[in-house]
mmCIF file of C-alpha atoms in Angstrom:
data_model
loop_
_atom_site.group_PDB
_atom_site.id
_atom_site.type_symbol
_atom_site.label_atom_id
_atom_site.label_comp_id
_atom_site.label_asym_id
_atom_site.label_seq_id
_atom_site.Cartn_x
_atom_site.Cartn_y
_atom_site.Cartn_z
ATOM 1 C CA UNK A 1 -21.458 -55.194 12.930
ATOM 2 C CA UNK A 2 -18.224 -56.075 14.727
ATOM 3 C CA UNK A 3 -15.747 -53.376 15.728
ATOM 4 C CA UNK A 4 -13.136 -55.591 17.397
ATOM 5 C CA UNK A 5 -9.807 -56.219 15.670
ATOM 6 C CA UNK A 6 -10.147 -59.372 13.512
ATOM 7 C CA UNK A 7 -6.558 -60.475 14.096
ATOM 8 C CA UNK A 8 -5.984 -64.085 13.073
ATOM 9 C CA UNK A 9 -9.194 -66.057 12.575
ATOM 10 C CA UNK A 10 -7.590 -69.128 14.163
ATOM 11 C CA UNK A 11 -9.734 -71.628 12.285
ATOM 12 C CA UNK A 12 -9.201 -73.773 9.240
ATOM 13 C CA UNK A 13 -10.582 -76.927 7.746
ATOM 14 C CA UNK A 14 -13.619 -77.861 5.714
ATOM 15 C CA UNK A 15 -17.194 -76.741 6.046
ATOM 16 C CA UNK A 16 -19.099 -79.591 7.690
ATOM 17 C CA UNK A 17 -22.350 -80.207 5.819
ATOM 18 C CA UNK A 18 -23.087 -83.653 7.240
ATOM 19 C CA UNK A 19 -25.926 -82.247 9.315
ATOM 20 C CA UNK A 20 -28.304 -80.254 7.155
ATOM 21 C CA UNK A 21 -29.862 -77.685 7.105
ATOM 22 C CA UNK A 22 -27.211 -76.355 9.495
ATOM 23 C CA UNK A 23 -23.587 -76.400 8.397
ATOM 24 C CA UNK A 24 -20.639 -75.536 10.603
ATOM 25 C CA UNK A 25 -16.886 -75.191 10.889
ATOM 26 C CA UNK A 26 -14.991 -76.856 13.714
ATOM 27 C CA UNK A 27 -11.893 -75.830 15.634
ATOM 28 C CA UNK A 28 -10.680 -78.747 17.695
ATOM 29 C CA UNK A 29 -9.202 -78.123 21.117
ATOM 30 C CA UNK A 30 -5.422 -78.284 21.312
ATOM 31 C CA UNK A 31 -5.722 -81.206 23.740
ATOM 32 C CA UNK A 32 -8.240 -82.950 21.485
ATOM 33 C CA UNK A 33 -7.401 -86.437 22.744
ATOM 34 C CA UNK A 34 -9.350 -85.741 25.921
ATOM 35 C CA UNK A 35 -12.827 -84.399 26.496
ATOM 36 C CA UNK A 36 -12.918 -80.621 26.572
ATOM 37 C CA UNK A 37 -15.659 -77.975 26.711
ATOM 38 C CA UNK A 38 -17.480 -76.939 23.546
ATOM 39 C CA UNK A 39 -18.372 -73.370 22.584
ATOM 40 C CA UNK A 40 -20.991 -72.980 19.834
ATOM 41 C CA UNK A 41 -20.986 -69.544 18.180
ATOM 42 C CA UNK A 42 -24.006 -68.194 16.278
ATOM 43 C CA UNK A 43 -23.819 -65.198 13.941
ATOM 44 C CA UNK A 44 -26.285 -62.367 13.441
ATOM 45 C CA UNK A 45 -28.596 -61.717 10.491
ATOM 46 C CA UNK A 46 -26.682 -61.164 7.260
ATOM 47 C CA UNK A 47 -23.612 -62.952 8.586
ATOM 48 C CA UNK A 48 -22.325 -66.471 8.155
ATOM 49 C CA UNK A 49 -20.396 -69.076 10.109
ATOM 50 C CA UNK A 50 -17.162 -67.047 9.855
ATOM 51 C CA UNK A 51 -18.605 -63.809 11.252
ATOM 52 C CA UNK A 52 -17.522 -64.575 14.825
ATOM 53 C CA UNK A 53 -14.279 -66.320 13.851
ATOM 54 C CA UNK A 54 -12.183 -63.304 14.982
ATOM 55 C CA UNK A 55 -13.071 -64.190 18.576
ATOM 56 C CA UNK A 56 -11.291 -67.525 18.268
ATOM 57 C CA UNK A 57 -7.789 -66.033 18.310
ATOM 58 C CA UNK A 58 -8.357 -64.912 21.923
ATOM 59 C CA UNK A 59 -10.204 -67.979 23.209
ATOM 60 C CA UNK A 60 -8.465 -70.733 25.187
ATOM 61 C CA UNK A 61 -6.841 -73.277 22.893
ATOM 62 C CA UNK A 62 -8.050 -76.287 24.896
ATOM 63 C CA UNK A 63 -11.654 -75.512 24.012
ATOM 64 C CA UNK A 64 -13.563 -76.923 21.036
ATOM 65 C CA UNK A 65 -15.377 -74.298 18.952
ATOM 66 C CA UNK A 66 -18.198 -74.821 16.442
ATOM 67 C CA UNK A 67 -19.118 -71.929 14.132
ATOM 68 C CA UNK A 68 -22.630 -72.530 12.817
ATOM 69 C CA UNK A 69 -24.365 -71.019 9.777
ATOM 70 C CA UNK A 70 -28.015 -69.998 9.972
ATOM 71 C CA UNK A 71 -30.481 -71.944 7.790
ATOM 72 C CA UNK A 72 -32.089 -69.061 5.863
ATOM 73 C CA UNK A 73 -30.189 -67.452 2.963
ATOM 74 C CA UNK A 74 -30.768 -63.706 2.680
ATOM 75 C CA UNK A 75 -31.451 -62.036 -0.705
ATOM 76 C CA UNK A 76 -28.831 -59.376 0.029
ATOM 77 C CA UNK A 77 -26.269 -61.974 1.116
ATOM 78 C CA UNK A 78 -25.493 -63.854 4.284
ATOM 79 C CA UNK A 79 -27.832 -65.935 6.397
ATOM 80 C CA UNK A 80 -30.414 -65.601 9.153
ATOM 81 C CA UNK A 81 -31.993 -67.796 11.800
ATOM 82 C CA UNK A 82 -35.461 -66.412 11.096
ATOM 83 C CA UNK A 83 -37.037 -63.597 9.099
ATOM 84 C CA UNK A 84 -38.949 -60.592 10.374
ATOM 85 C CA UNK A 85 -42.641 -60.026 9.584
ATOM 86 C CA UNK A 86 -44.661 -56.828 9.503
ATOM 87 C CA UNK A 87 -47.711 -57.268 11.731
ATOM 88 C CA UNK A 88 -50.374 -55.035 13.211
ATOM 89 C CA UNK A 89 -48.084 -54.692 16.234
ATOM 90 C CA UNK A 90 -45.060 -53.761 14.138
ATOM 91 C CA UNK A 91 -42.062 -55.799 13.006
ATOM 92 C CA UNK A 92 -41.996 -59.220 14.664
ATOM 93 C CA UNK A 93 -39.866 -62.356 14.413
ATOM 94 C CA UNK A 94 -41.331 -65.201 12.368
ATOM 95 C CA UNK A 95 -42.227 -67.468 15.288
ATOM 96 C CA UNK A 96 -42.396 -70.671 13.233
ATOM 97 C CA UNK A 97 -38.948 -70.104 11.729
ATOM 98 C CA UNK A 98 -37.455 -69.200 15.098
ATOM 99 C CA UNK A 99 -38.876 -72.369 16.628
ATOM 100 C CA UNK A 100 -37.597 -74.465 13.721
ATOM 101 C CA UNK A 101 -34.125 -72.970 14.178
ATOM 102 C CA UNK A 102 -34.218 -73.723 17.913
ATOM 103 C CA UNK A 103 -35.081 -77.353 17.234
ATOM 104 C CA UNK A 104 -32.409 -77.599 14.524
ATOM 105 C CA UNK A 105 -29.768 -76.278 16.909
ATOM 106 C CA UNK A 106 -30.749 -78.793 19.569
ATOM 107 C CA UNK A 107 -30.533 -81.569 16.993
ATOM 108 C CA UNK A 108 -27.140 -80.236 15.906
ATOM 109 C CA UNK A 109 -25.865 -80.500 19.484
ATOM 110 C CA UNK A 110 -26.820 -84.170 19.459
ATOM 111 C CA UNK A 111 -25.084 -84.618 16.099
ATOM 112 C CA UNK A 112 -21.923 -82.879 17.324
ATOM 113 C CA UNK A 113 -21.764 -85.163 20.337
ATOM 114 C CA UNK A 114 -21.658 -88.168 18.008
ATOM 115 C CA UNK A 115 -19.190 -86.590 15.575
ATOM 116 C CA UNK A 116 -16.672 -84.961 17.950
ATOM 117 C CA UNK A 117 -15.180 -85.713 21.382
ATOM 118 C CA UNK A 118 -16.187 -83.017 23.867
ATOM 119 C CA UNK A 119 -17.543 -82.901 27.390
ATOM 120 C CA UNK A 120 -21.359 -82.841 27.061
ATOM 121 C CA UNK A 121 -21.575 -81.347 30.555
ATOM 122 C CA UNK A 122 -19.694 -78.261 29.385
ATOM 123 C CA UNK A 123 -21.515 -76.958 26.312
ATOM 124 C CA UNK A 124 -21.674 -73.187 25.890
ATOM 125 C CA UNK A 125 -23.864 -71.538 23.248
ATOM 126 C CA UNK A 126 -23.359 -67.861 22.465
ATOM 127 C CA UNK A 127 -24.156 -65.473 19.665
ATOM 128 C CA UNK A 128 -24.531 -61.941 18.400
ATOM 129 C CA UNK A 129 -27.891 -60.282 17.582
ATOM 130 C CA UNK A 130 -30.119 -63.051 16.134
ATOM 131 C CA UNK A 131 -27.423 -65.503 17.217
ATOM 132 C CA UNK A 132 -27.783 -64.219 20.769
ATOM 133 C CA UNK A 133 -31.547 -64.595 20.488
ATOM 134 C CA UNK A 134 -31.107 -68.227 19.440
ATOM 135 C CA UNK A 135 -28.583 -68.862 22.219
ATOM 136 C CA UNK A 136 -31.177 -67.744 24.750
ATOM 137 C CA UNK A 137 -33.868 -69.829 23.052
ATOM 138 C CA UNK A 138 -31.757 -72.991 23.217
ATOM 139 C CA UNK A 139 -30.359 -72.540 26.710
ATOM 140 C CA UNK A 140 -33.520 -71.391 28.460
ATOM 141 C CA UNK A 141 -35.614 -74.247 27.085
ATOM 142 C CA UNK A 142 -33.020 -77.048 27.335
ATOM 143 C CA UNK A 143 -30.549 -76.335 30.134
ATOM 144 C CA UNK A 144 -30.034 -80.090 30.329
ATOM 145 C CA UNK A 145 -28.074 -79.759 27.065
ATOM 146 C CA UNK A 146 -26.430 -76.372 27.650
ATOM 147 C CA UNK A 147 -24.384 -75.260 30.658
ATOM 148 C CA UNK A 148 -24.080 -71.580 29.730
ATOM 149 C CA UNK A 149 -25.295 -69.008 27.214
ATOM 150 C CA UNK A 150 -23.870 -65.768 25.855
ATOM 151 C CA UNK A 151 -26.352 -63.166 24.607
ATOM 152 C CA UNK A 152 -24.487 -60.363 22.824
ATOM 153 C CA UNK A 153 -26.847 -57.594 21.690
ATOM 154 C CA UNK A 154 -29.724 -60.083 21.676
ATOM 155 C CA UNK A 155 -32.991 -60.669 23.480
ATOM 156 C CA UNK A 156 -35.462 -63.338 24.613
ATOM 157 C CA UNK A 157 -38.304 -63.943 22.166
ATOM 158 C CA UNK A 158 -41.795 -63.684 23.717
ATOM 159 C CA UNK A 159 -42.680 -67.232 22.662
ATOM 160 C CA UNK A 160 -39.651 -68.624 24.489
ATOM 161 C CA UNK A 161 -40.965 -67.288 27.790
ATOM 162 C CA UNK A 162 -43.780 -69.827 27.469
ATOM 163 C CA UNK A 163 -41.277 -72.647 26.881
ATOM 164 C CA UNK A 164 -38.889 -72.025 29.764
ATOM 165 C CA UNK A 165 -37.502 -75.032 31.573
ATOM 166 C CA UNK A 166 -38.444 -75.438 35.254
ATOM 167 C CA UNK A 167 -36.725 -73.022 37.612
ATOM 168 C CA UNK A 168 -34.769 -75.772 39.301
ATOM 169 C CA UNK A 169 -33.029 -76.550 36.018
ATOM 170 C CA UNK A 170 -32.497 -72.913 35.078
ATOM 171 C CA UNK A 171 -30.790 -72.165 38.387
ATOM 172 C CA UNK A 172 -27.847 -74.251 37.142
ATOM 173 C CA UNK A 173 -27.572 -72.264 33.892
ATOM 174 C CA UNK A 174 -24.952 -69.535 33.589
ATOM 175 C CA UNK A 175 -25.389 -66.511 31.321
ATOM 176 C CA UNK A 176 -23.350 -63.612 29.981
ATOM 177 C CA UNK A 177 -25.552 -60.780 28.699
ATOM 178 C CA UNK A 178 -23.951 -57.811 26.946
ATOM 179 C CA UNK A 179 -25.633 -54.873 25.236
ATOM 180 C CA UNK A 180 -24.845 -51.459 23.804
ATOM 181 C CA UNK A 181 -26.691 -48.579 25.406
ATOM 182 C CA UNK A 182 -27.073 -46.895 21.997
ATOM 183 C CA UNK A 183 -28.287 -50.045 20.202
ATOM 184 C CA UNK A 184 -30.932 -48.963 17.674
ATOM 185 C CA UNK A 185 -31.504 -52.452 16.208
ATOM 186 C CA UNK A 186 -32.386 -54.303 19.411
ATOM 187 C CA UNK A 187 -32.951 -51.437 21.876
ATOM 188 C CA UNK A 188 -31.484 -51.701 25.353
ATOM 189 C CA UNK A 189 -34.893 -52.165 26.981
ATOM 190 C CA UNK A 190 -34.768 -55.706 25.596
ATOM 191 C CA UNK A 191 -31.569 -56.250 27.586
ATOM 192 C CA UNK A 192 -33.366 -55.027 30.704
ATOM 193 C CA UNK A 193 -36.172 -57.500 30.001
ATOM 194 C CA UNK A 194 -33.651 -60.300 29.428
ATOM 195 C CA UNK A 195 -31.877 -59.577 32.708
ATOM 196 C CA UNK A 196 -35.195 -59.428 34.579
ATOM 197 C CA UNK A 197 -36.332 -62.768 33.132
ATOM 198 C CA UNK A 198 -33.030 -64.489 33.905
ATOM 199 C CA UNK A 199 -32.934 -63.126 37.445
ATOM 200 C CA UNK A 200 -36.543 -64.129 38.041
ATOM 201 C CA UNK A 201 -35.664 -67.714 37.138
ATOM 202 C CA UNK A 202 -32.438 -67.687 39.177
ATOM 203 C CA UNK A 203 -30.076 -68.024 36.226
ATOM 204 C CA UNK A 204 -26.467 -67.308 37.268
ATOM 205 C CA UNK A 205 -26.053 -64.021 35.437
ATOM 206 C CA UNK A 206 -23.274 -61.620 34.510
ATOM 207 C CA UNK A 207 -24.557 -58.470 32.777
ATOM 208 C CA UNK A 208 -22.425 -55.832 31.096
ATOM 209 C CA UNK A 209 -23.548 -52.724 29.233
ATOM 210 C CA UNK A 210 -21.402 -50.651 26.898
ATOM 211 C CA UNK A 211 -21.622 -47.160 25.390
ATOM 212 C CA UNK A 212 -21.762 -48.370 21.772
ATOM 213 C CA UNK A 213 -24.547 -49.475 19.479
ATOM 214 C CA UNK A 214 -25.434 -52.777 17.809
ATOM 215 C CA UNK A 215 -21.924 -54.172 17.632
ATOM 216 C CA UNK A 216 -19.364 -56.312 19.387
ATOM 217 C CA UNK A 217 -16.932 -53.699 20.637
ATOM 218 C CA UNK A 218 -13.370 -54.578 21.593
ATOM 219 C CA UNK A 219 -14.322 -54.257 25.261
ATOM 220 C CA UNK A 220 -17.368 -56.508 24.870
ATOM 221 C CA UNK A 221 -15.292 -59.105 23.020
ATOM 222 C CA UNK A 222 -12.633 -59.091 25.752
ATOM 223 C CA UNK A 223 -15.216 -59.443 28.521
ATOM 224 C CA UNK A 224 -16.920 -62.298 26.684
ATOM 225 C CA UNK A 225 -13.650 -64.156 26.099
ATOM 226 C CA UNK A 226 -12.720 -63.795 29.757
ATOM 227 C CA UNK A 227 -16.146 -65.062 30.805
ATOM 228 C CA UNK A 228 -15.758 -68.128 28.569
ATOM 229 C CA UNK A 229 -12.314 -68.834 30.008
ATOM 230 C CA UNK A 230 -13.629 -68.560 33.544
ATOM 231 C CA UNK A 231 -16.616 -70.777 32.845
ATOM 232 C CA UNK A 232 -14.465 -73.463 31.311
ATOM 233 C CA UNK A 233 -11.804 -73.103 34.014
ATOM 234 C CA UNK A 234 -9.195 -73.047 31.300
ATOM 235 C CA UNK A 235 -6.106 -70.909 30.919
ATOM 236 C CA UNK A 236 -6.867 -67.473 29.540
ATOM 237 C CA UNK A 237 -4.646 -66.811 26.560
ATOM 238 C CA UNK A 238 -1.883 -64.529 27.776
ATOM 239 C CA UNK A 239 -2.514 -65.293 31.456
ATOM 240 C CA UNK A 240 -4.931 -66.785 33.942
ATOM 241 C CA UNK A 241 -8.426 -65.324 34.225
ATOM 242 C CA UNK A 242 -8.976 -62.924 37.075
#
């Protein structure tokens, strides 16, 4: 669920299906002749590659953006990065599917580097809900490929904690973690666990909590956009970042 004003999506062009099973849409930076940062956005379960497109209208224009679609089609519509399984311990993420999606995203980053001109030292991966989960999975295991992660109403999967990169590498990773205090899909205790894990491994962390539920509120969206602009050291649309 997204409660921010959609505004103008700010993206056009074809759906890129040259790297399967993940397809994506691409918004080139305004100054596309030179290398610029890349922001990869990952949707939540039931969404698609356009779910986070409303954020683009507020992002810096000299920033490449890739909107990626999850690999698993949902019976009720939309896509997911992994399914949920009922186990003796309750509802759990399908670990094999989540790992496959992590590997596919890492392979996609390699593909994007060959297909588009961007600065490989400035790759930012962020997402909402399951997309936030996958952002954490990619960044915490391969900080050599990702400079920063955004986890919006997400969490760190238990299996990923066994795959973490060495602390020396993670200390260079930057993270924006945002969560709604009334989230009843991914309860806020998961955000507490995420923050604890990131702090323990010396990730450069900015954490924000909000009064809402499982959604990207207007305030969360604005804070995220500002964080991206600051990380990229680019002009914030409408003024410089504070």
